[in-house]
Short mmCIF file of C-alpha atoms in Angstrom, two decimals:
data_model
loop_
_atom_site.label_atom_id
_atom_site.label_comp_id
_atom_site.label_asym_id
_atom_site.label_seq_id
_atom_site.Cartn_x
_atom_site.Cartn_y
_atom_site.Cartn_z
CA UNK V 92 232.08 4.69 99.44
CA UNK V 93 235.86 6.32 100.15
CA UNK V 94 235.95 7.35 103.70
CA UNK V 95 237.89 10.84 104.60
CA UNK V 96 238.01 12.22 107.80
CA UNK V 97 238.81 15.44 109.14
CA UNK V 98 240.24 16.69 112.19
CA UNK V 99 239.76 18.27 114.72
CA UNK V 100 235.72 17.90 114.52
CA UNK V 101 234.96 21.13 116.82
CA UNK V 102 237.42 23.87 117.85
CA UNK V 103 237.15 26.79 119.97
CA UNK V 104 239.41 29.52 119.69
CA UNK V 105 240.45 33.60 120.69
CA UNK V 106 240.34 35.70 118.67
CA UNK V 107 244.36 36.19 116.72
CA UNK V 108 245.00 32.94 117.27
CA UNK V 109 245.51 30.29 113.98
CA UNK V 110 243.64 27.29 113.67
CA UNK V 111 245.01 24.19 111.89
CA UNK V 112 242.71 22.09 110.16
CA UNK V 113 243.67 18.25 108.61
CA UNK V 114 241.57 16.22 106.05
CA UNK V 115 242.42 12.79 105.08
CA UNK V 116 241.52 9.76 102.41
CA UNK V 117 241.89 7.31 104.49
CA UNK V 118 241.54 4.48 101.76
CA UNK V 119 242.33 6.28 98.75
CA UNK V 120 244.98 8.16 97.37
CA UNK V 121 243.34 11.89 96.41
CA UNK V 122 244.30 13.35 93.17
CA UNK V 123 242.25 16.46 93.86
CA UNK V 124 240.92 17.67 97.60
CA UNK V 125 238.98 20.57 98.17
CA UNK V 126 238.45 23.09 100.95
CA UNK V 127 234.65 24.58 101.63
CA UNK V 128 232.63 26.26 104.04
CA UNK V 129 228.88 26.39 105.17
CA UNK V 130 227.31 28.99 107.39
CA UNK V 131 224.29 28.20 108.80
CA UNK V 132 221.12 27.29 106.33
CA UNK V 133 223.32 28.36 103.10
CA UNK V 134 225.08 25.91 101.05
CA UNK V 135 228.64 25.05 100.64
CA UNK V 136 230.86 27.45 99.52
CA UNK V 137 234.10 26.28 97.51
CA UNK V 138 237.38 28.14 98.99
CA UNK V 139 240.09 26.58 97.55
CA UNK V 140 241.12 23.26 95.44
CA UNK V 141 244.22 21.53 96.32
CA UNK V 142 246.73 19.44 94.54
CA UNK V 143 249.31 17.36 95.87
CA UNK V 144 252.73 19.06 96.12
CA UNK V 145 251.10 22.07 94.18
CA UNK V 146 250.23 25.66 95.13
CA UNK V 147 246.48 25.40 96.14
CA UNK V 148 243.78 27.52 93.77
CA UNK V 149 241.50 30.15 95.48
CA UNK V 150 238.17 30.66 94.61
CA UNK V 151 237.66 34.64 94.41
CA UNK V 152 237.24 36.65 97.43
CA UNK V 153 239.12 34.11 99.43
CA UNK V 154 242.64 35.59 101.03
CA UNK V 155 245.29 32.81 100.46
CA UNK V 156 247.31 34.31 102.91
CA UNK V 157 244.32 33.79 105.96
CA UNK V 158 243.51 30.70 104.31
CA UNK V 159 246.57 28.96 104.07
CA UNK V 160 246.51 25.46 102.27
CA UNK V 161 249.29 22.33 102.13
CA UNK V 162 248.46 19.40 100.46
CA UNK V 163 251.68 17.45 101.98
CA UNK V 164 250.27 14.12 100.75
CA UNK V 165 248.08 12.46 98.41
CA UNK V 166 246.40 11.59 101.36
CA UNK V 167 246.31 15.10 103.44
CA UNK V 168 245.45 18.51 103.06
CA UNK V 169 245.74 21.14 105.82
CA UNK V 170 244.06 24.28 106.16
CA UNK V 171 245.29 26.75 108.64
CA UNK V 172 243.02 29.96 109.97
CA UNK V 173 245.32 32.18 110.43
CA UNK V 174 244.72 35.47 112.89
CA UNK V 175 241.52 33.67 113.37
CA UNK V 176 238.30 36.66 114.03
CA UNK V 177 234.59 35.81 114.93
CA UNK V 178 233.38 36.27 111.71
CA UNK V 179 235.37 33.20 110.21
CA UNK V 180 233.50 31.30 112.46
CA UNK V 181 231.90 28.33 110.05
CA UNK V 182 231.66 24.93 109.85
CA UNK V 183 234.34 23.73 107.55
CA UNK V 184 234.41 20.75 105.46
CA UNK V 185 237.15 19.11 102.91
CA UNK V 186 236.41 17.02 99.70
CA UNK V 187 238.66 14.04 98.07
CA UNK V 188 238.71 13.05 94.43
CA UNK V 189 239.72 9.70 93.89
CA UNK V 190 241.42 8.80 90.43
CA UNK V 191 238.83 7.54 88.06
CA UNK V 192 236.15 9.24 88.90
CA UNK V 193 234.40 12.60 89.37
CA UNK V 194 233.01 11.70 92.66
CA UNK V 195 233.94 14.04 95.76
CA UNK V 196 234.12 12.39 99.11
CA UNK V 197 233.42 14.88 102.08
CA UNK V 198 234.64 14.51 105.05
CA UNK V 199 232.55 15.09 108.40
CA UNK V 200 233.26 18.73 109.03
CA UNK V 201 234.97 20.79 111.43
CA UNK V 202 232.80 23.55 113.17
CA UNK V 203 235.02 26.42 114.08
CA UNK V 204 234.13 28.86 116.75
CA UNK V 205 235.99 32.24 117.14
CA UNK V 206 235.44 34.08 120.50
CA UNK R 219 220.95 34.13 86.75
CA UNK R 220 222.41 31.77 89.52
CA UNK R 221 224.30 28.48 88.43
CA UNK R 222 222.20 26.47 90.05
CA UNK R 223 218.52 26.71 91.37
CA UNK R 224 217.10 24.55 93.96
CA UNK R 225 214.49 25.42 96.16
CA UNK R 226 214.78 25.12 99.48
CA UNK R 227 211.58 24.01 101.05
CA UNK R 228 211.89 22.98 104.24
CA UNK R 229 208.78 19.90 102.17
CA UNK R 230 207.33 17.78 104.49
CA UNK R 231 205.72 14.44 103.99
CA UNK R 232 204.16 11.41 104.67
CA UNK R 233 206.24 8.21 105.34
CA UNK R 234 205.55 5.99 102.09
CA UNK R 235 205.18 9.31 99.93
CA UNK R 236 207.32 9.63 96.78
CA UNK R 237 209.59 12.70 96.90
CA UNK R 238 210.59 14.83 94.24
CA UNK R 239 213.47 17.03 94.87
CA UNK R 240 214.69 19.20 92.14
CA UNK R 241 217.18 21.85 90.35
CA UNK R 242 217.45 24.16 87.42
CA UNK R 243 220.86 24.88 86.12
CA UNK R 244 222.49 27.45 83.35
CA UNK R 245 225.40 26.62 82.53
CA UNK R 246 225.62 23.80 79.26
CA UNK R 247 229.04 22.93 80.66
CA UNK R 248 227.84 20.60 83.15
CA UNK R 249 228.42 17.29 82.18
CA UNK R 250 228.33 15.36 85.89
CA UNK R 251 225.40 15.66 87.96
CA UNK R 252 225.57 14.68 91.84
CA UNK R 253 222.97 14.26 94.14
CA UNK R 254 224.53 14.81 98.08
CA UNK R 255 222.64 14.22 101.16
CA UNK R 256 223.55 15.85 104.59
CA UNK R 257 222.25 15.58 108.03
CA UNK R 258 222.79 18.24 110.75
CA UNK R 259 226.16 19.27 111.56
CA UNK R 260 227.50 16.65 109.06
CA UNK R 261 229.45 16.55 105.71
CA UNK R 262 227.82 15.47 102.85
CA UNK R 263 227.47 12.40 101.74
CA UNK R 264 227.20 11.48 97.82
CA UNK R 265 223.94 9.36 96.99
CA UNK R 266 224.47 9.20 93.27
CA UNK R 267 225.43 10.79 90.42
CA UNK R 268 224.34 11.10 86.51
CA UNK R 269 226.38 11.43 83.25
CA UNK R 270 224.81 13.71 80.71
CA UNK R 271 221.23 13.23 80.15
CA UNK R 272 219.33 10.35 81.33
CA UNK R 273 218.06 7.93 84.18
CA UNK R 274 220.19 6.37 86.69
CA UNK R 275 218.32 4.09 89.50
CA UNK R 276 219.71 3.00 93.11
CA UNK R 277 217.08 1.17 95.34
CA UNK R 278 214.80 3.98 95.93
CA UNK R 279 216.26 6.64 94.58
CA UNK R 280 216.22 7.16 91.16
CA UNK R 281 218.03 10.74 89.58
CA UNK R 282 216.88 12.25 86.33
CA UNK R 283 218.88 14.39 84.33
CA UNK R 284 217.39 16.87 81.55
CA UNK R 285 220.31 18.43 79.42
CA UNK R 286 218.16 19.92 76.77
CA UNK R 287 215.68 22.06 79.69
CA UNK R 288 218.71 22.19 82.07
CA UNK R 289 216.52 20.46 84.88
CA UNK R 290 217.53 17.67 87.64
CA UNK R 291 215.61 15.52 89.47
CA UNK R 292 216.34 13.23 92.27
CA UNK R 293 212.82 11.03 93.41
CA UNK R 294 212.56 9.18 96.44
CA UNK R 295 210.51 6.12 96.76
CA UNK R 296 208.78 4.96 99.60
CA UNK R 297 210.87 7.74 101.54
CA UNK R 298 211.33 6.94 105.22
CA UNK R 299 211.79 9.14 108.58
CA UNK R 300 215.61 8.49 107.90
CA UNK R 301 215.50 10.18 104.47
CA UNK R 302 215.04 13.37 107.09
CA UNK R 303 217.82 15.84 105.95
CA UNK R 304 218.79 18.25 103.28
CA UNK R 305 219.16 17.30 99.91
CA UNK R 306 221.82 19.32 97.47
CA UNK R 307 221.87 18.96 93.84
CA UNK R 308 225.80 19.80 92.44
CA UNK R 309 226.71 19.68 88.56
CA UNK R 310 230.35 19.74 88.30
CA UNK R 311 231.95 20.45 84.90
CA UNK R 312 235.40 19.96 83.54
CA UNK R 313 237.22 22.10 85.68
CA UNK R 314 236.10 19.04 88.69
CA UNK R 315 234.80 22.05 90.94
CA UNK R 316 231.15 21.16 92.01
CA UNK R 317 228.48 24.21 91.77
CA UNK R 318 226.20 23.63 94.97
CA UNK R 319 222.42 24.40 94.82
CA UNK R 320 220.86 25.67 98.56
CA UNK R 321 219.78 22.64 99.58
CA UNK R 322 215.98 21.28 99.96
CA UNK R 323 215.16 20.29 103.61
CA UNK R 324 213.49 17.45 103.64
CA UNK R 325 211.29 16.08 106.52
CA UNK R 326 209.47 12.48 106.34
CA UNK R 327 206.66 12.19 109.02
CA UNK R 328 206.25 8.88 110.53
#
């Protein structure tokens, strides 16, 4: 299968501070990547779908402007925490679409830990 | 009425026993139907995926797909203790988002 990877895989940060978050296809161009989150034993939440050079699309009751998305490539997406508090603590985790197909690719997560 | 319906165990069985994991859905939308497996403090990772109704088979796991009773299956033969992790069922429809079910934790027992 299409390998993406995500960076960093753990973060710790203050609280008010932003947190940058970078998914990559690493052999596949993405038409379509995706931005969810998982808190613990509940299943993944869609926040946001990206297209490349495109404003991103926010599911409802996500804030665009905390959640801030750039899909710079067809092979990156970004998502930056911004004014990070302890209750956006998660574990985060992109999705690529490769052309063709319906399949999403996930990428191994980020776990992000607001003090 | 949720989207999708999947209980969420935690089932626990045998090594050797065939597994039966499944999901109710509502909406008729739903034309793709993906089976995801993730281990602890991991991303998903896509096992397979159905088109409509029907079978689809890869080595021991073999996903059904009901369109007329809304109902999706995923069976795992001869499961073994590395099948250990949660199972989510996600129909996706034409707008590409997938609709995640909870998850079933699954635990094979050497």
């Amino acid at each position: 299968g299409a390998v993406v990877s995500q960076h960093p895989s753990r973060v710790i940060c203050k609280s008010g501070t932003s947190v940058k978050i970078e998914c990559r296809s690493l052999d596949f161009q993405a038409t379509t990547m995706f931005w969810y989150r998982q808190f613990p034993k509940q299943s993944l939440m869609l926040m946001a779908t990206s297209n490349e050079g495109s404003k991103a699309t926010y599911e409802q009751g996500v804030e665009k402007d905390k959640f801030l998305i750039n899909h710079a490539s067809l092979t990156l997406s970004t998502l930056t925490v911004t004014s990070a508090h302890p209750e956006d603590s998660s574990f985060y985790i992109c999705s690529a679409r490769a052309p063709g197909g319906p399949e999403q690719f996930f990428g191994p997560g980020t776990r992000l830990t607001v003090l | 009425q949720k989207e999708v319906e999947q209980d969420p165990g935690p089932l626990s069985v045998p090594e050797g026993a065939i597994v039966s994991l499944n999901c109710t859905y509502s909406n008729s939308a739903f034309q793709y139907f993906m089976w995801y497996r993730q281990y602890s403090r991991k991303g998903p990772e896509l096992l397979m995926y159905t088109y409509s109704s029907g079978n689809k088979e890869d080595g021991r796991f073999t996903a059904q797909v009901d369109k007329s009773s809304k109902y999706i299956s995923l069976f795992i033969r001869d499961s073994q203790p590395s099948d250990s992790a949660t199972y989510l069922c996600a129909p996706q429809g034409g707008s590409e988002k997938l609709v995640f079910g909870k998850g079933t934790k699954l635990t094979v027992n050497p």
